[in-house]
Coordinates of C-alpha atoms in Angstrom, one line a residue:
Chain A
M1 CA -22.4 50.1 -217.8
R2 CA -23.1 48.2 -221.0
T3 CA -23.6 50.9 -223.4
P4 CA -23.1 54.5 -223.9
A5 CA -26.5 55.7 -223.9
R6 CA -27.1 53.9 -220.2
T7 CA -24.2 55.5 -219.5
A8 CA -25.7 58.6 -220.1
G9 CA -28.9 58.0 -219.0
F10 CA -27.4 57.5 -215.2
V11 CA -25.8 60.5 -215.9
W12 CA -28.3 62.3 -216.9
E13 CA -30.6 60.8 -213.5
H14 CA -27.6 61.5 -210.9
F15 CA -27.0 65.1 -212.4
K16 CA -30.8 65.2 -212.2
F17 CA -31.0 64.4 -208.7
N18 CA -27.7 66.4 -207.5
L19 CA -29.7 69.8 -208.6
A20 CA -32.9 69.2 -207.0
S21 CA -30.3 68.5 -203.7
A22 CA -28.6 71.9 -204.8
M23 CA -32.2 73.2 -204.9
E24 CA -33.5 72.2 -201.4
Y25 CA -31.5 75.4 -200.8
K26 CA -33.0 78.2 -202.4
W27 CA -30.7 80.9 -201.7
S28 CA -27.5 78.8 -201.4
F29 CA -28.9 77.8 -205.6
V30 CA -29.6 81.0 -206.5
S31 CA -26.5 82.9 -205.3
Q32 CA -24.6 80.4 -206.0
V33 CA -25.5 80.4 -209.8
S34 CA -25.5 84.0 -210.4
F35 CA -22.8 85.3 -208.7
M36 CA -20.5 83.1 -210.2
V37 CA -22.3 84.2 -213.4
L38 CA -21.0 88.3 -212.2
N39 CA -17.9 86.9 -211.3
D40 CA -17.2 85.9 -214.1
F41 CA -18.9 88.7 -216.5
L42 CA -15.8 91.1 -214.5
L43 CA -13.2 88.6 -214.9
L44 CA -13.5 90.1 -218.8
F45 CA -13.2 93.3 -217.4
F46 CA -8.4 93.1 -218.1
W47 CA -9.5 92.2 -221.7
W48 CA -11.9 95.3 -221.6
L49 CA -9.4 97.5 -220.7
I50 CA -5.8 96.6 -223.2
F51 CA -8.6 96.0 -225.6
G52 CA -9.1 99.1 -225.3
K53 CA -5.3 100.7 -225.6
V54 CA -4.2 97.7 -228.5
Q55 CA -6.5 96.6 -231.2
T56 CA -4.5 92.5 -231.0
I57 CA -2.5 90.5 -229.0
G58 CA -0.5 88.6 -230.3
G59 CA -3.6 88.3 -233.4
W60 CA -6.1 87.8 -231.4
T61 CA -9.3 90.2 -231.5
F62 CA -11.4 91.3 -228.1
A63 CA -13.8 88.2 -230.5
D64 CA -11.2 85.5 -229.8
V65 CA -10.8 86.2 -226.4
M66 CA -13.7 86.5 -225.9
T67 CA -13.9 83.3 -227.5
M68 CA -11.9 82.0 -225.3
H69 CA -13.2 82.6 -223.0
A70 CA -17.0 81.4 -223.3
V71 CA -15.3 78.3 -224.1
L72 CA -13.2 77.3 -221.6
A73 CA -16.3 78.6 -218.6
T74 CA -19.1 76.4 -220.4
A75 CA -16.3 73.3 -220.5
Y76 CA -14.7 74.2 -216.9
G77 CA -18.9 74.0 -215.8
L78 CA -20.1 71.3 -217.6
S79 CA -17.3 69.3 -216.2
V80 CA -17.7 70.7 -212.3
S81 CA -21.5 70.3 -212.2
V82 CA -21.9 66.8 -214.1
F83 CA -18.6 65.3 -213.1
G84 CA -18.7 67.4 -209.6
N85 CA -16.1 65.0 -208.0
V86 CA -13.0 65.1 -211.2
N87 CA -11.1 68.1 -208.6
R88 CA -11.5 65.7 -205.7
L89 CA -10.6 62.3 -207.4
A90 CA -6.7 62.6 -205.7
R91 CA -8.3 62.8 -202.2
I92 CA -10.8 59.8 -202.5
I93 CA -8.2 57.8 -203.5
A94 CA -6.1 58.9 -201.3
E95 CA -8.3 59.0 -198.0
G96 CA -9.2 55.0 -199.6
Q97 CA -13.4 56.2 -199.9
L98 CA -13.6 54.5 -203.0
D99 CA -15.0 51.3 -201.6
Y100 CA -18.3 52.7 -202.0
Y101 CA -17.8 52.8 -206.2
L102 CA -16.6 49.4 -205.7
L103 CA -19.0 47.7 -204.3
L104 CA -21.8 48.6 -206.9
P105 CA -22.5 47.7 -210.1
R106 CA -21.4 50.5 -212.0
N107 CA -18.6 51.3 -213.5
P108 CA -16.5 53.0 -210.1
L109 CA -15.3 55.8 -212.2
V110 CA -18.2 57.6 -214.2
H111 CA -19.8 56.7 -210.2
V112 CA -18.0 58.2 -208.0
L113 CA -17.4 61.4 -210.6
I114 CA -20.7 61.7 -210.9
S115 CA -22.1 61.4 -207.6
R116 CA -22.0 65.1 -206.9
S117 CA -22.2 68.4 -208.1
D118 CA -20.5 71.4 -208.2
I119 CA -23.4 73.9 -208.9
S120 CA -21.2 77.7 -208.8
G121 CA -21.3 75.6 -212.6
L122 CA -24.3 76.3 -214.3
G123 CA -23.5 79.7 -213.7
D124 CA -20.4 79.4 -215.8
V125 CA -21.7 77.3 -218.5
V126 CA -24.7 80.2 -218.8
F127 CA -22.0 83.1 -218.4
G128 CA -20.4 80.8 -221.6
L129 CA -23.2 80.7 -223.5
V130 CA -24.4 84.6 -223.1
A131 CA -20.3 86.1 -223.4
F132 CA -19.8 84.0 -226.8
C133 CA -23.7 85.3 -228.0
L134 CA -22.8 89.0 -226.7
F135 CA -19.7 89.3 -227.6
T136 CA -18.6 87.5 -231.0
P137 CA -20.8 86.9 -233.7
A138 CA -23.3 84.2 -233.2
T139 CA -24.9 82.4 -235.8
P140 CA -26.8 79.3 -235.5
G141 CA -24.5 77.2 -237.1
R142 CA -22.0 79.2 -235.2
I143 CA -23.5 78.3 -231.7
A144 CA -24.1 74.7 -232.8
L145 CA -19.9 74.6 -233.5
F146 CA -19.5 76.2 -230.2
V147 CA -21.5 73.7 -228.0
I148 CA -19.9 70.7 -230.3
V149 CA -16.3 72.1 -229.0
S150 CA -17.3 73.1 -226.3
L151 CA -18.5 69.6 -225.4
A152 CA -15.3 68.0 -226.7
S153 CA -13.4 70.8 -224.8
C154 CA -15.2 69.4 -221.6
T155 CA -14.3 65.8 -222.7
V156 CA -10.9 66.7 -221.8
Y157 CA -10.1 69.0 -218.8
T158 CA -12.4 66.0 -217.5
C159 CA -10.3 63.5 -218.7
F160 CA -7.2 65.8 -217.9
A161 CA -8.4 66.3 -214.4
V162 CA -9.1 62.2 -213.8
I163 CA -5.3 61.4 -214.5
T164 CA -3.9 64.1 -213.0
G165 CA -6.4 62.7 -209.6
S166 CA -5.7 59.6 -211.0
I167 CA -1.8 59.5 -210.0
A168 CA -2.4 58.7 -206.0
F169 CA -2.7 55.7 -206.8
F170 CA 0.4 55.7 -207.1
I171 CA 2.1 58.1 -205.5
G172 CA 0.2 58.2 -202.3
N173 CA -1.0 61.8 -201.1
A174 CA -1.1 63.5 -205.2
Q175 CA -3.0 66.6 -203.8
T176 CA -1.2 69.1 -204.6
I177 CA 0.3 67.8 -207.8
S178 CA -2.6 67.2 -209.4
A179 CA -4.8 70.6 -207.7
Q180 CA -1.6 72.1 -209.6
L181 CA -1.8 70.6 -212.5
V182 CA -4.6 71.6 -213.7
G183 CA -4.9 74.7 -211.9
A184 CA -2.0 75.1 -215.2
L185 CA -4.3 74.1 -217.0
I186 CA -7.4 76.8 -216.1
T187 CA -3.8 79.4 -215.4
F188 CA -2.9 79.0 -219.7
A189 CA -6.3 78.6 -221.0
G190 CA -7.0 82.0 -220.1
Y191 CA -4.6 83.6 -222.5
P192 CA -4.1 83.8 -226.0
G193 CA -2.1 80.7 -227.4
S194 CA -0.4 83.2 -229.0
I195 CA 1.5 84.0 -226.2
F196 CA 4.1 81.5 -225.7
K197 CA 6.3 80.6 -228.1
G198 CA 9.0 77.3 -228.2
L199 CA 8.7 74.5 -225.6
V200 CA 6.2 75.6 -223.2
R201 CA 3.8 76.1 -226.5
A202 CA 4.7 72.4 -227.3
V203 CA 4.3 71.8 -223.8
L204 CA 0.3 73.3 -224.5
Y205 CA -0.5 70.7 -226.8
S206 CA 0.8 67.4 -225.3
V207 CA 1.8 67.1 -221.3
I208 CA -0.6 70.0 -220.4
P209 CA -3.5 69.7 -223.0
V210 CA -4.0 72.8 -222.3
G211 CA -4.1 73.8 -226.8
F212 CA -6.5 70.9 -227.1
V213 CA -9.2 72.1 -224.1
I214 CA -8.3 75.8 -225.5
Y215 CA -6.2 77.4 -228.8
V216 CA -7.9 74.3 -230.8
P217 CA -11.9 75.8 -230.3
V218 CA -11.4 78.8 -230.4
S219 CA -9.2 78.0 -233.9
L220 CA -12.3 76.8 -235.2
L221 CA -14.6 78.9 -234.2
R222 CA -12.7 82.0 -236.4
S223 CA -12.0 80.3 -239.0
F224 CA -13.3 76.0 -239.3
S225 CA -10.7 73.3 -241.1
L226 CA -12.6 69.9 -241.2
S227 CA -8.8 68.3 -240.2
H228 CA -8.5 69.9 -236.9
F229 CA -12.6 69.6 -235.7
A230 CA -11.6 65.7 -236.4
G231 CA -8.2 66.2 -234.9
L232 CA -10.2 67.5 -231.7
L233 CA -12.5 64.6 -231.6
A234 CA -9.8 62.4 -232.1
F235 CA -7.9 63.7 -229.2
A236 CA -11.5 63.3 -227.0
A237 CA -11.9 59.9 -228.3
A238 CA -8.0 59.4 -227.1
M239 CA -7.9 61.3 -223.8
V240 CA -11.2 59.5 -222.2
C241 CA -9.4 55.8 -223.4
G242 CA -6.2 57.2 -221.6
A243 CA -8.1 58.7 -218.3
S244 CA -10.2 55.1 -218.8
W245 CA -7.2 53.3 -218.7
L246 CA -4.8 54.7 -216.2
F247 CA -8.0 55.3 -213.2
A248 CA -7.9 51.0 -214.1
A249 CA -4.3 49.7 -214.2
G250 CA -4.8 52.5 -210.7
L251 CA -7.5 50.3 -209.4
R252 CA -5.3 47.5 -209.6
R253 CA -3.3 49.0 -206.7
Y254 CA -6.2 50.9 -204.6
E255 CA -5.4 50.1 -200.7
S256 CA -8.8 49.8 -199.2
G257 CA -9.1 52.5 -196.4
N258 CA -10.3 52.0 -192.3
L259 CA -12.2 56.0 -193.0
V260 CA -15.3 55.8 -191.3
S261 CA -17.9 57.7 -193.2
A262 CA -21.4 58.0 -193.8
R263 CA -23.0 58.7 -197.2
I264 CA -26.0 60.8 -196.8
Chain B
M1 CA 2.9 79.9 -188.3
R2 CA 4.0 76.0 -187.4
A3 CA 0.9 74.5 -188.6
R4 CA 1.0 75.6 -191.7
T5 CA 4.6 74.1 -192.2
A6 CA 3.3 71.3 -191.4
Y7 CA 3.7 70.0 -194.3
L8 CA 6.9 72.4 -196.0
A9 CA 6.0 70.1 -199.2
D10 CA 2.7 70.8 -199.5
F11 CA 3.5 74.8 -199.3
L12 CA 6.4 75.5 -201.5
L13 CA 4.0 73.9 -204.1
G14 CA 1.6 76.3 -203.5
S15 CA 3.6 79.6 -204.8
V16 CA 4.3 76.6 -208.0
F17 CA 0.8 78.7 -209.5
Y18 CA 2.3 82.5 -207.8
A19 CA 5.3 81.8 -210.1
L20 CA 3.1 80.6 -213.0
I21 CA 0.6 83.7 -213.5
L22 CA 3.6 85.4 -212.9
Y23 CA 5.0 83.8 -216.3
V24 CA 2.2 84.2 -217.9
F25 CA 1.5 87.4 -217.5
V26 CA 5.5 88.5 -218.5
Q27 CA 4.4 86.9 -222.1
L28 CA 1.2 88.8 -222.4
W29 CA 3.4 92.3 -220.9
S30 CA 6.3 91.8 -223.7
V31 CA 3.7 91.3 -226.5
I32 CA 1.4 93.4 -225.2
G33 CA 4.7 96.2 -225.3
R34 CA 5.6 95.3 -228.4
T35 CA 2.4 96.8 -229.9
R36 CA 2.0 100.1 -231.3
G37 CA -0.7 101.9 -229.0
F38 CA 0.2 100.4 -226.0
V39 CA 1.5 103.7 -223.8
V40 CA 0.8 103.7 -219.2
E41 CA 2.4 106.9 -217.6
G42 CA 5.4 105.2 -216.1
F43 CA 5.6 102.3 -216.7
G44 CA 7.1 99.7 -218.9
P45 CA 6.8 96.2 -219.6
R46 CA 9.0 96.3 -217.1
E47 CA 7.3 98.1 -214.6
L48 CA 4.7 96.0 -215.9
V49 CA 5.9 92.5 -214.7
W50 CA 7.7 94.2 -211.1
Y51 CA 4.0 95.9 -210.2
L52 CA 2.2 92.0 -210.4
M53 CA 4.7 90.5 -208.9
A54 CA 3.8 92.9 -205.5
S55 CA 0.5 92.7 -206.5
E56 CA -0.2 89.1 -206.7
A57 CA 2.3 88.6 -203.7
I58 CA -0.2 90.3 -201.1
M59 CA -3.6 88.5 -203.6
L60 CA -2.1 85.1 -203.1
G61 CA -0.2 85.7 -199.9
R62 CA -3.4 86.8 -198.2
A63 CA -4.1 83.1 -195.7
R64 CA -7.4 81.9 -196.7
F65 CA -9.1 82.2 -193.3
E66 CA -13.4 82.4 -194.5
Q67 CA -14.2 78.9 -195.3
E68 CA -13.2 78.0 -191.8
T69 CA -15.3 81.0 -190.6
D70 CA -17.8 80.2 -192.8
E71 CA -17.8 76.5 -191.1
E72 CA -17.5 77.6 -187.9
V73 CA -20.2 79.8 -187.8
K74 CA -23.2 77.9 -189.7
T75 CA -22.2 74.9 -187.6
G76 CA -22.7 76.4 -184.2
A77 CA -18.8 75.4 -183.7
I78 CA -17.8 79.3 -182.9
A79 CA -19.7 78.2 -179.2
Y80 CA -16.8 76.3 -178.5
S81 CA -14.1 79.6 -178.7
L82 CA -17.6 82.1 -176.5
N83 CA -15.8 80.5 -173.4
K84 CA -12.1 80.6 -174.2
P85 CA -9.6 83.3 -172.7
Y86 CA -9.0 85.1 -175.8
H87 CA -11.6 87.3 -178.4
Y88 CA -12.7 85.2 -181.7
V89 CA -11.7 88.0 -184.0
M90 CA -8.3 88.5 -182.8
F91 CA -7.6 84.9 -182.5
K92 CA -8.7 84.5 -186.1
L93 CA -6.0 88.3 -187.1
A94 CA -2.9 86.1 -185.2
S95 CA -3.4 83.1 -186.8
Y96 CA -3.9 84.6 -190.4
W97 CA -1.1 87.2 -190.3
G98 CA 0.9 83.6 -188.8
E99 CA 0.1 81.8 -192.3
T100 CA 0.3 85.0 -194.9
A101 CA 4.2 86.2 -193.0
L102 CA 5.2 82.8 -194.6
K103 CA 3.6 82.9 -197.3
M104 CA 4.3 87.0 -198.4
A105 CA 8.0 86.1 -197.6
L106 CA 8.3 82.8 -199.5
N107 CA 6.1 84.9 -202.9
I108 CA 8.0 87.9 -202.2
V109 CA 11.7 85.5 -202.7
I110 CA 10.1 84.1 -205.7
G111 CA 8.3 86.7 -208.1
S112 CA 11.4 88.5 -207.4
A113 CA 13.3 85.7 -209.2
V114 CA 10.9 85.0 -212.0
A115 CA 11.2 89.0 -212.4
L116 CA 14.5 89.3 -211.5
A117 CA 15.4 86.5 -214.7
A118 CA 12.9 88.0 -216.8
V119 CA 12.7 91.7 -217.0
G120 CA 16.0 92.8 -214.9
P121 CA 16.0 95.1 -211.8
I122 CA 13.6 98.3 -210.6
P123 CA 16.1 100.8 -208.4
V124 CA 15.0 100.7 -205.2
S125 CA 16.2 101.5 -201.5
I126 CA 16.6 100.2 -197.8
P127 CA 13.8 102.9 -196.7
H128 CA 11.6 102.4 -200.0
L129 CA 11.1 99.5 -199.2
A130 CA 10.7 99.6 -195.5
A131 CA 8.2 102.1 -196.1
V132 CA 6.1 99.5 -198.6
L133 CA 6.2 97.1 -196.1
L134 CA 4.5 98.6 -194.1
C135 CA 2.2 100.0 -196.4
T136 CA 1.7 95.9 -197.5
A137 CA 0.8 95.0 -193.7
L138 CA -1.6 97.8 -193.2
A139 CA -2.7 96.1 -196.8
L140 CA -2.7 92.1 -195.4
T141 CA -4.7 94.2 -192.2
L142 CA -7.3 95.7 -194.0
N143 CA -7.8 92.5 -196.2
F144 CA -8.1 90.5 -193.3
F145 CA -11.3 92.8 -191.7
I146 CA -13.2 92.8 -194.6
G147 CA -13.2 88.7 -195.2
M148 CA -14.7 89.1 -191.6
V149 CA -17.3 90.9 -192.1
L150 CA -18.0 88.9 -195.4
G151 CA -17.2 85.7 -193.4
L152 CA -19.2 87.0 -190.2
S153 CA -22.1 87.5 -192.6
A154 CA -22.4 84.0 -192.3
F155 CA -24.5 84.4 -189.5
W156 CA -27.6 85.9 -191.5
V157 CA -26.7 83.7 -194.9
E158 CA -27.0 79.9 -195.7
D159 CA -23.8 80.5 -198.3
T160 CA -20.8 83.3 -197.9
A161 CA -18.8 81.7 -200.5
P162 CA -20.2 83.6 -202.7
F163 CA -19.2 87.3 -201.3
F164 CA -16.3 86.1 -201.8
W165 CA -16.0 85.6 -204.9
I166 CA -17.4 88.9 -205.9
Y167 CA -14.9 90.1 -203.7
S168 CA -11.7 88.6 -205.0
K169 CA -13.1 90.0 -208.7
V170 CA -13.9 93.0 -207.1
L171 CA -9.9 93.4 -206.0
F172 CA -8.9 92.8 -210.0
V173 CA -11.4 95.4 -211.3
L174 CA -11.1 98.1 -208.0
G175 CA -8.2 96.7 -206.4
G176 CA -6.0 96.7 -209.9
L177 CA -5.0 93.4 -209.6
F178 CA -3.3 92.6 -213.2
A179 CA -2.5 96.4 -214.0
P180 CA -1.8 99.9 -211.9
M181 CA -5.2 102.7 -212.6
E182 CA -2.9 104.5 -215.1
I183 CA -4.1 101.5 -217.4
Y184 CA -7.8 102.6 -216.5
P185 CA -10.7 105.3 -217.5
D186 CA -10.4 108.8 -215.8
A187 CA -13.9 108.7 -213.9
L188 CA -13.5 104.5 -213.6
A189 CA -9.9 105.0 -211.5
R190 CA -11.6 108.0 -209.8
V191 CA -14.8 105.3 -208.5
A192 CA -11.8 102.8 -207.3
R193 CA -9.6 105.2 -205.7
A194 CA -12.5 106.4 -203.8
T195 CA -13.0 102.6 -202.4
P196 CA -10.8 100.9 -199.6
F197 CA -9.9 97.4 -202.5
N198 CA -7.4 100.4 -203.8
Y199 CA -5.5 100.1 -200.7
V200 CA -4.8 96.1 -200.4
L201 CA -3.4 95.9 -204.0
Y202 CA -2.4 98.6 -206.2
A203 CA -1.8 101.0 -203.8
P204 CA 1.6 98.6 -202.7
A205 CA 2.3 98.0 -205.4
R206 CA 2.3 101.2 -206.9
L207 CA 5.0 103.0 -204.1
F208 CA 6.9 99.8 -204.5
V209 CA 7.1 100.5 -208.6
Q210 CA 7.0 104.3 -208.0
F211 CA 7.8 105.6 -204.7
D212 CA 6.5 108.8 -203.8
M213 CA 6.1 110.1 -199.9
D214 CA 3.0 112.1 -200.2
F215 CA 1.6 109.1 -201.4
F216 CA 3.4 107.5 -199.2
L217 CA 1.7 109.2 -196.2
S218 CA -2.2 110.0 -198.0
T219 CA -1.9 105.7 -198.6
V220 CA -1.0 104.4 -195.0
T221 CA -3.2 107.4 -193.8
M222 CA -5.8 106.4 -195.8
Q223 CA -5.5 102.7 -194.7
A224 CA -5.3 103.0 -190.9
V225 CA -8.7 104.8 -191.4
W226 CA -10.4 102.0 -193.0
V227 CA -9.1 99.4 -190.9
A228 CA -10.4 101.8 -187.5
V229 CA -13.8 101.8 -189.1
L230 CA -13.9 98.3 -190.7
A231 CA -12.5 96.3 -187.0
L232 CA -15.8 98.8 -185.7
L233 CA -18.0 97.0 -187.9
V234 CA -16.7 93.5 -187.8
T235 CA -16.7 94.1 -183.7
A236 CA -20.8 95.4 -183.5
L237 CA -21.4 91.9 -186.5
Y238 CA -19.5 90.1 -184.2
G239 CA -21.8 91.2 -181.1
M240 CA -24.9 90.8 -183.2
G241 CA -23.6 86.6 -184.3
V242 CA -23.0 86.2 -180.7
R243 CA -26.5 87.3 -179.9
R244 CA -28.5 86.0 -182.4
L245 CA -26.5 82.3 -181.9
N246 CA -27.0 82.0 -178.4
V247 CA -30.5 82.5 -180.0
N248 CA -31.0 79.9 -181.5
G249 CA -29.1 78.1 -179.0
G250 CA -26.1 77.1 -181.3

């Protein structure tokens, strides 16, 4: 890919194709999306219970916690619905299934990520937007900012998953470690950042970048700061570079597999 | 059990998530516990952590057989079990318990270590633990039959995965996964106590933290009733499904 615009076009065409393919199975499509929306709303139950008893948790209000869930769901949903192989990268590498992508004149990382869509992710996106509008003071400006920070959050999440998946180039079977690291990010991202202190907090802004996936976006939506906003975008850009570099470095060590598979 | 321990490192790493959840909740309850106005009858931060240790041990200790059942029904692979000298549902139950027993043992060791280190011990006795163990075994069996009802619905629908998402959230809400029903508003607690889901998580976890003989007896009675009802339902669904499978040719 020579230009970002062409890459974006390629991603969009693939997404449309995956969406059309998923819509062939109507019950499956409708149930996956609608049940995921319901599933996400039920997740809020715990916070509804807790905030029925306390006003804030470590300085986080109910609206902050709802913003947290909205950003997380939107970022995660976008990631898995557009880059559907993002959480399967370690397995694809370990099983030697990259061969197909290496033979085509496209960026193999982008191509492998977009070859599949997890349609339930669209339910997460719907939930994120609706929850943000329902439970937080939503204005056009705040909604625009929500979309931008969610895109940045999605970028950081996707790149982190690519980095953890790329470990497979170096150690072989990395499916469990990759799933655990991504699972840790999602787990920490579902609770107010203020409850974590000291070393754990430092880890959440570095090794497992939950801070940039959730805490910084929530703080921007609570009170906007240009320096924090620039920091978030810079971190997202750095993650794109880091993930691309690691994947390319790993690709040099990649050994083709002898697993026979069919792409239909 | 041998099948599940073949990849031991993978199996052990699977428990990291459980330890992580416990750590997060230790932090959460310690912050909330210091907040003025947060009072739950009979539960301080220590009891809440041990409650979660027990409820999450069950939640994450359950073998996930549903995807396998869904695939077997959808692909017709279930037909291969029809001529075997065992009943498909009983075979699945044995396989489920093989994995669940191991995961539960590991979760209890890890969960107890994390909770002990974080908040210290709670008073327990051997007879009390034996009673909780019985209640937990019934809870996990009840979970199997609920899962099997949902899994067998693959005979009629294209994809059962969404049912399991909702089931896990129903366990979360009506099962009392993260918090005991003493925190719930009265009306909701009454609804939750009328469903079978509270017997999967809340009842065994509450018995572990606050043992009470009357509650124990009523719990195991209701668990046995629900297991019997759902076992009959599973038998009926399996029979109808297999007939449908024959009609479609598998």
